[in-house]
């Protein structure tokens, strides 16, 4: 029987805080991070540095804290259109957080590229590649979150796959396939991951939301299909209906 190491990536302190009536102080976050570390969590996503004073305070405190097992991870987006990486405030905040790992999300769905960002598909690919390269240049382990990946794949599979290839070629350490709307069924998810594996040969991850009460089912299906990085939160806290419950 094949034995695989599954990396567990906890985002209670970031995605979990988007849940209704969920709020943590910076000290709360440090205490929770130590408990998660004791539990053996591999990565703890602490927040979005630069987005609010509380998250900035957490990362300052995390620099002085000692963790036995876990890696603290800062979260952010790819660079903004029209801004080179070295002039992008978001990427600079990720570097200044001084975490060993960073997670950045990029657009997988053409609808969001053309309607939300209002840029060309080619420009979006440049943004993804340049952002990952810049963070790797600064010594970061890069977790690339392919936002709305499954919806993007259903709309235009070739373009969604191209965004993954771009991030992989730029040096991303893991590609996380996100069911951001929480509407993918387990059988669909498995088929899509099997197709992704035909073109991508680096570590794949899963980030599932619970709008259809399938976040845990989809996460287990993803692991069975070959994903080796699992994102979720304690008790399934998170925006809207929550995330995959790591418990």
PDB file of C-alpha atoms in Angstrom:
ATOM      1  CA  UNK A   1       0.000   0.000   0.000  1.00  0.00           C
ATOM      2  CA  UNK A   2       1.323   3.428  -0.946  1.00  0.00           C
ATOM      3  CA  UNK A   3       1.883   5.762   2.010  1.00  0.00           C
ATOM      4  CA  UNK A   4       1.687   9.480   1.229  1.00  0.00           C
ATOM      5  CA  UNK A   5       2.399  12.483   3.439  1.00  0.00           C
ATOM      6  CA  UNK A   6      -0.554  14.858   3.353  1.00  0.00           C
ATOM      7  CA  UNK A   7       0.320  18.435   4.305  1.00  0.00           C
ATOM      8  CA  UNK A   8      -2.371  19.995   6.504  1.00  0.00           C
ATOM      9  CA  UNK A   9      -2.797  23.728   5.977  1.00  0.00           C
ATOM     10  CA  UNK A  10      -4.964  25.490   8.552  1.00  0.00           C
ATOM     11  CA  UNK A  11      -6.585  28.780   7.582  1.00  0.00           C
ATOM     12  CA  UNK A  12      -8.706  29.324  10.700  1.00  0.00           C
ATOM     13  CA  UNK A  13      -6.847  32.558  11.406  1.00  0.00           C
ATOM     14  CA  UNK A  14      -7.468  33.920   7.913  1.00  0.00           C
ATOM     15  CA  UNK A  15     -10.398  32.334   6.062  1.00  0.00           C
ATOM     16  CA  UNK A  16     -11.997  31.286   9.337  1.00  0.00           C
ATOM     17  CA  UNK A  17     -12.192  34.868  10.550  1.00  0.00           C
ATOM     18  CA  UNK A  18     -14.460  35.689   7.615  1.00  0.00           C
ATOM     19  CA  UNK A  19     -17.191  33.639   9.287  1.00  0.00           C
ATOM     20  CA  UNK A  20     -20.098  35.398  10.936  1.00  0.00           C
ATOM     21  CA  UNK A  21     -19.358  36.505  14.529  1.00  0.00           C
ATOM     22  CA  UNK A  22     -15.806  35.097  14.383  1.00  0.00           C
ATOM     23  CA  UNK A  23     -13.169  37.566  15.537  1.00  0.00           C
ATOM     24  CA  UNK A  24      -9.724  37.122  17.073  1.00  0.00           C
ATOM     25  CA  UNK A  25      -7.292  39.591  18.586  1.00  0.00           C
ATOM     26  CA  UNK A  26      -3.629  39.316  17.616  1.00  0.00           C
ATOM     27  CA  UNK A  27      -2.952  37.643  20.984  1.00  0.00           C
ATOM     28  CA  UNK A  28      -5.811  35.199  20.351  1.00  0.00           C
ATOM     29  CA  UNK A  29      -4.217  34.303  17.046  1.00  0.00           C
ATOM     30  CA  UNK A  30      -0.839  33.645  18.647  1.00  0.00           C
ATOM     31  CA  UNK A  31      -2.397  31.390  21.291  1.00  0.00           C
ATOM     32  CA  UNK A  32      -4.367  29.472  18.653  1.00  0.00           C
ATOM     33  CA  UNK A  33      -1.276  29.147  16.461  1.00  0.00           C
ATOM     34  CA  UNK A  34       0.651  27.555  19.341  1.00  0.00           C
ATOM     35  CA  UNK A  35      -2.162  25.063  19.934  1.00  0.00           C
ATOM     36  CA  UNK A  36      -2.291  24.187  16.234  1.00  0.00           C
ATOM     37  CA  UNK A  37       1.485  23.763  16.273  1.00  0.00           C
ATOM     38  CA  UNK A  38       1.210  21.366  19.224  1.00  0.00           C
ATOM     39  CA  UNK A  39      -1.409  19.434  17.288  1.00  0.00           C
ATOM     40  CA  UNK A  40       0.993  18.937  14.378  1.00  0.00           C
ATOM     41  CA  UNK A  41      -0.507  21.251  11.756  1.00  0.00           C
ATOM     42  CA  UNK A  42       2.026  21.747   8.943  1.00  0.00           C
ATOM     43  CA  UNK A  43       1.066  25.269   7.859  1.00  0.00           C
ATOM     44  CA  UNK A  44      -0.861  28.039   9.616  1.00  0.00           C
ATOM     45  CA  UNK A  45      -2.179  30.845   7.441  1.00  0.00           C
ATOM     46  CA  UNK A  46      -2.115  33.786   9.819  1.00  0.00           C
ATOM     47  CA  UNK A  47      -3.850  36.493   7.831  1.00  0.00           C
ATOM     48  CA  UNK A  48      -3.345  39.083   5.122  1.00  0.00           C
ATOM     49  CA  UNK A  49      -0.488  41.438   6.107  1.00  0.00           C
ATOM     50  CA  UNK A  50      -1.148  45.007   5.134  1.00  0.00           C
ATOM     51  CA  UNK A  51      -4.922  44.538   4.959  1.00  0.00           C
ATOM     52  CA  UNK A  52      -5.611  45.548   8.566  1.00  0.00           C
ATOM     53  CA  UNK A  53      -3.696  46.512  11.736  1.00  0.00           C
ATOM     54  CA  UNK A  54      -4.688  43.316  13.585  1.00  0.00           C
ATOM     55  CA  UNK A  55      -3.070  41.040  11.016  1.00  0.00           C
ATOM     56  CA  UNK A  56       0.023  43.213  10.893  1.00  0.00           C
ATOM     57  CA  UNK A  57       0.280  42.936  14.680  1.00  0.00           C
ATOM     58  CA  UNK A  58      -0.049  39.145  14.491  1.00  0.00           C
ATOM     59  CA  UNK A  59       2.851  38.817  12.065  1.00  0.00           C
ATOM     60  CA  UNK A  60       5.017  41.063  14.234  1.00  0.00           C
ATOM     61  CA  UNK A  61       4.273  38.829  17.223  1.00  0.00           C
ATOM     62  CA  UNK A  62       4.801  35.664  15.149  1.00  0.00           C
ATOM     63  CA  UNK A  63       8.333  36.814  14.262  1.00  0.00           C
ATOM     64  CA  UNK A  64       9.221  36.622  17.957  1.00  0.00           C
ATOM     65  CA  UNK A  65       7.380  33.349  18.652  1.00  0.00           C
ATOM     66  CA  UNK A  66       8.867  29.858  18.470  1.00  0.00           C
ATOM     67  CA  UNK A  67       7.011  27.042  16.727  1.00  0.00           C
ATOM     68  CA  UNK A  68       8.139  23.442  16.894  1.00  0.00           C
ATOM     69  CA  UNK A  69       6.555  22.021  13.760  1.00  0.00           C
ATOM     70  CA  UNK A  70       4.371  24.425  11.842  1.00  0.00           C
ATOM     71  CA  UNK A  71       5.284  27.041   9.244  1.00  0.00           C
ATOM     72  CA  UNK A  72       3.503  30.377   9.555  1.00  0.00           C
ATOM     73  CA  UNK A  73       2.143  31.519   6.209  1.00  0.00           C
ATOM     74  CA  UNK A  74       1.134  35.005   5.068  1.00  0.00           C
ATOM     75  CA  UNK A  75      -1.721  35.378   2.589  1.00  0.00           C
ATOM     76  CA  UNK A  76      -2.228  37.810  -0.254  1.00  0.00           C
ATOM     77  CA  UNK A  77      -3.047  38.253  -3.905  1.00  0.00           C
ATOM     78  CA  UNK A  78      -1.017  38.343  -7.061  1.00  0.00           C
ATOM     79  CA  UNK A  79       0.237  41.761  -8.111  1.00  0.00           C
ATOM     80  CA  UNK A  80      -2.227  44.343  -9.354  1.00  0.00           C
ATOM     81  CA  UNK A  81      -2.473  44.934 -13.077  1.00  0.00           C
ATOM     82  CA  UNK A  82      -0.110  47.650 -14.239  1.00  0.00           C
ATOM     83  CA  UNK A  83       2.144  47.386 -11.190  1.00  0.00           C
ATOM     84  CA  UNK A  84       5.503  45.595 -11.422  1.00  0.00           C
ATOM     85  CA  UNK A  85       6.125  43.236  -8.482  1.00  0.00           C
ATOM     86  CA  UNK A  86       8.734  45.454  -6.840  1.00  0.00           C
ATOM     87  CA  UNK A  87       6.222  48.327  -6.716  1.00  0.00           C
ATOM     88  CA  UNK A  88       3.227  46.280  -5.572  1.00  0.00           C
ATOM     89  CA  UNK A  89       2.209  47.023  -1.966  1.00  0.00           C
ATOM     90  CA  UNK A  90       0.610  43.602  -1.479  1.00  0.00           C
ATOM     91  CA  UNK A  91       3.690  41.632  -2.499  1.00  0.00           C
ATOM     92  CA  UNK A  92       5.920  43.918  -0.419  1.00  0.00           C
ATOM     93  CA  UNK A  93       3.724  43.272   2.638  1.00  0.00           C
ATOM     94  CA  UNK A  94       4.093  39.516   2.101  1.00  0.00           C
ATOM     95  CA  UNK A  95       7.862  39.836   2.050  1.00  0.00           C
ATOM     96  CA  UNK A  96       7.925  42.132   5.086  1.00  0.00           C
ATOM     97  CA  UNK A  97       5.847  39.632   7.082  1.00  0.00           C
ATOM     98  CA  UNK A  98       9.029  37.486   7.115  1.00  0.00           C
ATOM     99  CA  UNK A  99       7.172  34.175   7.070  1.00  0.00           C
ATOM    100  CA  UNK A 100       8.860  31.112   5.531  1.00  0.00           C
ATOM    101  CA  UNK A 101       5.806  30.447   3.361  1.00  0.00           C
ATOM    102  CA  UNK A 102       3.311  32.658   1.543  1.00  0.00           C
ATOM    103  CA  UNK A 103       0.049  31.834  -0.175  1.00  0.00           C
ATOM    104  CA  UNK A 104      -1.198  33.960  -3.043  1.00  0.00           C
ATOM    105  CA  UNK A 105      -4.392  33.641  -5.019  1.00  0.00           C
ATOM    106  CA  UNK A 106      -4.765  34.253  -8.726  1.00  0.00           C
ATOM    107  CA  UNK A 107      -7.603  34.184 -11.218  1.00  0.00           C
ATOM    108  CA  UNK A 108      -8.483  30.888 -12.918  1.00  0.00           C
ATOM    109  CA  UNK A 109     -11.871  31.857 -14.324  1.00  0.00           C
ATOM    110  CA  UNK A 110     -11.938  33.914 -17.521  1.00  0.00           C
ATOM    111  CA  UNK A 111     -15.116  35.602 -16.324  1.00  0.00           C
ATOM    112  CA  UNK A 112     -13.159  37.196 -13.481  1.00  0.00           C
ATOM    113  CA  UNK A 113     -10.226  38.069 -15.717  1.00  0.00           C
ATOM    114  CA  UNK A 114     -12.271  39.972 -18.280  1.00  0.00           C
ATOM    115  CA  UNK A 115     -15.138  41.272 -16.129  1.00  0.00           C
ATOM    116  CA  UNK A 116     -13.623  41.828 -12.661  1.00  0.00           C
ATOM    117  CA  UNK A 117      -9.991  42.655 -13.453  1.00  0.00           C
ATOM    118  CA  UNK A 118     -10.867  43.915 -16.956  1.00  0.00           C
ATOM    119  CA  UNK A 119      -7.591  42.697 -18.403  1.00  0.00           C
ATOM    120  CA  UNK A 120      -6.678  40.286 -21.184  1.00  0.00           C
ATOM    121  CA  UNK A 121      -6.186  36.553 -20.539  1.00  0.00           C
ATOM    122  CA  UNK A 122      -2.531  36.987 -21.501  1.00  0.00           C
ATOM    123  CA  UNK A 123      -2.025  39.790 -18.981  1.00  0.00           C
ATOM    124  CA  UNK A 124      -3.503  37.641 -16.226  1.00  0.00           C
ATOM    125  CA  UNK A 125      -0.975  34.899 -17.001  1.00  0.00           C
ATOM    126  CA  UNK A 126       1.868  37.440 -16.785  1.00  0.00           C
ATOM    127  CA  UNK A 127       0.560  38.629 -13.424  1.00  0.00           C
ATOM    128  CA  UNK A 128       0.516  35.071 -12.069  1.00  0.00           C
ATOM    129  CA  UNK A 129       3.974  34.216 -13.364  1.00  0.00           C
ATOM    130  CA  UNK A 130       5.640  37.459 -12.303  1.00  0.00           C
ATOM    131  CA  UNK A 131       4.137  37.322  -8.806  1.00  0.00           C
ATOM    132  CA  UNK A 132       5.293  33.767  -8.141  1.00  0.00           C
ATOM    133  CA  UNK A 133       8.773  34.436  -9.563  1.00  0.00           C
ATOM    134  CA  UNK A 134       9.177  37.539  -7.429  1.00  0.00           C
ATOM    135  CA  UNK A 135       8.266  35.741  -4.208  1.00  0.00           C
ATOM    136  CA  UNK A 136      10.526  32.798  -5.053  1.00  0.00           C
ATOM    137  CA  UNK A 137      13.341  35.281  -5.746  1.00  0.00           C
ATOM    138  CA  UNK A 138      12.918  36.438  -2.139  1.00  0.00           C
ATOM    139  CA  UNK A 139      13.266  32.907  -0.789  1.00  0.00           C
ATOM    140  CA  UNK A 140       9.612  32.177  -0.063  1.00  0.00           C
ATOM    141  CA  UNK A 141       7.892  28.817  -0.242  1.00  0.00           C
ATOM    142  CA  UNK A 142       4.942  29.669  -2.487  1.00  0.00           C
ATOM    143  CA  UNK A 143       1.509  28.113  -2.140  1.00  0.00           C
ATOM    144  CA  UNK A 144      -0.467  29.173  -5.215  1.00  0.00           C
ATOM    145  CA  UNK A 145      -4.242  29.219  -4.666  1.00  0.00           C
ATOM    146  CA  UNK A 146      -6.067  28.857  -7.979  1.00  0.00           C
ATOM    147  CA  UNK A 147      -9.170  30.831  -7.035  1.00  0.00           C
ATOM    148  CA  UNK A 148     -12.497  29.561  -8.435  1.00  0.00           C
ATOM    149  CA  UNK A 149     -10.530  26.846 -10.233  1.00  0.00           C
ATOM    150  CA  UNK A 150     -13.346  24.358 -10.706  1.00  0.00           C
ATOM    151  CA  UNK A 151     -15.774  26.960 -12.044  1.00  0.00           C
ATOM    152  CA  UNK A 152     -13.015  28.267 -14.287  1.00  0.00           C
ATOM    153  CA  UNK A 153     -12.243  24.770 -15.544  1.00  0.00           C
ATOM    154  CA  UNK A 154     -15.887  24.111 -16.380  1.00  0.00           C
ATOM    155  CA  UNK A 155     -16.060  27.368 -18.330  1.00  0.00           C
ATOM    156  CA  UNK A 156     -12.731  27.014 -20.190  1.00  0.00           C
ATOM    157  CA  UNK A 157     -10.598  24.062 -19.172  1.00  0.00           C
ATOM    158  CA  UNK A 158      -7.622  24.980 -21.349  1.00  0.00           C
ATOM    159  CA  UNK A 159      -7.291  28.455 -19.879  1.00  0.00           C
ATOM    160  CA  UNK A 160      -7.720  27.238 -16.300  1.00  0.00           C
ATOM    161  CA  UNK A 161      -4.991  24.669 -16.897  1.00  0.00           C
ATOM    162  CA  UNK A 162      -2.776  27.336 -18.457  1.00  0.00           C
ATOM    163  CA  UNK A 163      -2.953  29.394 -15.265  1.00  0.00           C
ATOM    164  CA  UNK A 164      -1.693  26.347 -13.340  1.00  0.00           C
ATOM    165  CA  UNK A 165       1.097  25.700 -15.828  1.00  0.00           C
ATOM    166  CA  UNK A 166       2.152  29.338 -15.553  1.00  0.00           C
ATOM    167  CA  UNK A 167       2.348  29.214 -11.748  1.00  0.00           C
ATOM    168  CA  UNK A 168       4.205  25.898 -11.861  1.00  0.00           C
ATOM    169  CA  UNK A 169       6.719  27.170 -14.432  1.00  0.00           C
ATOM    170  CA  UNK A 170       7.339  30.251 -12.271  1.00  0.00           C
ATOM    171  CA  UNK A 171       8.337  28.029  -9.345  1.00  0.00           C
ATOM    172  CA  UNK A 172       5.237  27.538  -7.200  1.00  0.00           C
ATOM    173  CA  UNK A 173       5.761  24.767  -4.639  1.00  0.00           C
ATOM    174  CA  UNK A 174       2.143  23.608  -4.567  1.00  0.00           C
ATOM    175  CA  UNK A 175      -0.926  24.390  -6.679  1.00  0.00           C
ATOM    176  CA  UNK A 176      -4.133  24.517  -4.644  1.00  0.00           C
ATOM    177  CA  UNK A 177      -7.353  23.899  -6.566  1.00  0.00           C
ATOM    178  CA  UNK A 178     -10.065  26.030  -4.970  1.00  0.00           C
ATOM    179  CA  UNK A 179     -13.790  25.275  -5.023  1.00  0.00           C
ATOM    180  CA  UNK A 180     -14.414  28.856  -3.976  1.00  0.00           C
ATOM    181  CA  UNK A 181     -18.169  28.836  -4.613  1.00  0.00           C
ATOM    182  CA  UNK A 182     -18.598  25.415  -2.988  1.00  0.00           C
ATOM    183  CA  UNK A 183     -20.750  24.102  -5.825  1.00  0.00           C
ATOM    184  CA  UNK A 184     -18.674  21.241  -7.224  1.00  0.00           C
ATOM    185  CA  UNK A 185     -19.863  17.655  -6.719  1.00  0.00           C
ATOM    186  CA  UNK A 186     -17.341  14.981  -5.619  1.00  0.00           C
ATOM    187  CA  UNK A 187     -17.554  13.042  -8.885  1.00  0.00           C
ATOM    188  CA  UNK A 188     -16.926  16.236 -10.910  1.00  0.00           C
ATOM    189  CA  UNK A 189     -14.052  17.229  -8.666  1.00  0.00           C
ATOM    190  CA  UNK A 190     -12.374  13.826  -9.019  1.00  0.00           C
ATOM    191  CA  UNK A 191     -12.651  13.875 -12.812  1.00  0.00           C
ATOM    192  CA  UNK A 192     -11.183  17.377 -13.008  1.00  0.00           C
ATOM    193  CA  UNK A 193      -8.262  16.550 -10.712  1.00  0.00           C
ATOM    194  CA  UNK A 194      -7.497  13.456 -12.781  1.00  0.00           C
ATOM    195  CA  UNK A 195      -7.320  15.670 -15.859  1.00  0.00           C
ATOM    196  CA  UNK A 196      -5.129  18.227 -14.105  1.00  0.00           C
ATOM    197  CA  UNK A 197      -2.675  15.473 -13.185  1.00  0.00           C
ATOM    198  CA  UNK A 198      -2.163  14.722 -16.882  1.00  0.00           C
ATOM    199  CA  UNK A 199      -0.597  18.170 -17.350  1.00  0.00           C
ATOM    200  CA  UNK A 200       0.805  19.128 -13.950  1.00  0.00           C
ATOM    201  CA  UNK A 201       3.524  17.181 -12.173  1.00  0.00           C
ATOM    202  CA  UNK A 202       4.016  19.187  -8.974  1.00  0.00           C
ATOM    203  CA  UNK A 203       2.164  18.850  -5.676  1.00  0.00           C
ATOM    204  CA  UNK A 204      -1.566  19.576  -5.826  1.00  0.00           C
ATOM    205  CA  UNK A 205      -3.786  20.805  -3.007  1.00  0.00           C
ATOM    206  CA  UNK A 206      -7.500  21.301  -2.314  1.00  0.00           C
ATOM    207  CA  UNK A 207      -9.407  24.203  -0.761  1.00  0.00           C
ATOM    208  CA  UNK A 208     -13.132  23.467  -0.514  1.00  0.00           C
ATOM    209  CA  UNK A 209     -15.988  25.664   0.663  1.00  0.00           C
ATOM    210  CA  UNK A 210     -19.114  24.173   2.191  1.00  0.00           C
ATOM    211  CA  UNK A 211     -22.021  25.836   0.361  1.00  0.00           C
ATOM    212  CA  UNK A 212     -23.313  22.422  -0.770  1.00  0.00           C
ATOM    213  CA  UNK A 213     -22.339  20.658   2.506  1.00  0.00           C
ATOM    214  CA  UNK A 214     -19.637  18.861   0.526  1.00  0.00           C
ATOM    215  CA  UNK A 215     -16.416  20.513   1.692  1.00  0.00           C
ATOM    216  CA  UNK A 216     -15.205  17.504   3.694  1.00  0.00           C
ATOM    217  CA  UNK A 217     -16.450  15.022   1.085  1.00  0.00           C
ATOM    218  CA  UNK A 218     -14.720  16.964  -1.674  1.00  0.00           C
ATOM    219  CA  UNK A 219     -11.517  17.203   0.341  1.00  0.00           C
ATOM    220  CA  UNK A 220     -11.446  13.453   0.941  1.00  0.00           C
ATOM    221  CA  UNK A 221     -12.220  12.833  -2.731  1.00  0.00           C
ATOM    222  CA  UNK A 222      -9.374  15.163  -3.703  1.00  0.00           C
ATOM    223  CA  UNK A 223      -6.896  13.302  -1.495  1.00  0.00           C
ATOM    224  CA  UNK A 224      -8.044  10.009  -2.986  1.00  0.00           C
ATOM    225  CA  UNK A 225      -7.517  11.519  -6.446  1.00  0.00           C
ATOM    226  CA  UNK A 226      -3.935  12.454  -5.581  1.00  0.00           C
ATOM    227  CA  UNK A 227      -3.893  15.812  -3.771  1.00  0.00           C
ATOM    228  CA  UNK A 228      -1.243  15.960  -1.058  1.00  0.00           C
ATOM    229  CA  UNK A 229      -2.037  19.335   0.500  1.00  0.00           C
ATOM    230  CA  UNK A 230      -5.312  19.943   2.350  1.00  0.00           C
ATOM    231  CA  UNK A 231      -6.642  23.356   3.394  1.00  0.00           C
ATOM    232  CA  UNK A 232      -9.406  23.855   5.922  1.00  0.00           C
ATOM    233  CA  UNK A 233     -10.351  25.339   9.275  1.00  0.00           C
ATOM    234  CA  UNK A 234     -11.099  24.154  12.794  1.00  0.00           C
ATOM    235  CA  UNK A 235     -14.837  23.424  13.082  1.00  0.00           C
ATOM    236  CA  UNK A 236     -15.280  24.505   9.463  1.00  0.00           C
ATOM    237  CA  UNK A 237     -15.353  28.221  10.290  1.00  0.00           C
ATOM    238  CA  UNK A 238     -15.264  30.484   7.254  1.00  0.00           C
ATOM    239  CA  UNK A 239     -17.087  32.862   4.958  1.00  0.00           C
ATOM    240  CA  UNK A 240     -20.686  32.116   3.945  1.00  0.00           C
ATOM    241  CA  UNK A 241     -21.265  28.425   4.800  1.00  0.00           C
ATOM    242  CA  UNK A 242     -17.709  27.770   5.929  1.00  0.00           C
ATOM    243  CA  UNK A 243     -14.745  25.689   4.824  1.00  0.00           C
ATOM    244  CA  UNK A 244     -13.700  22.073   5.048  1.00  0.00           C
ATOM    245  CA  UNK A 245     -13.729  21.086   8.722  1.00  0.00           C
ATOM    246  CA  UNK A 246     -10.247  19.829   9.615  1.00  0.00           C
ATOM    247  CA  UNK A 247     -11.602  18.222  12.787  1.00  0.00           C
TER     248      UNK A 247
END
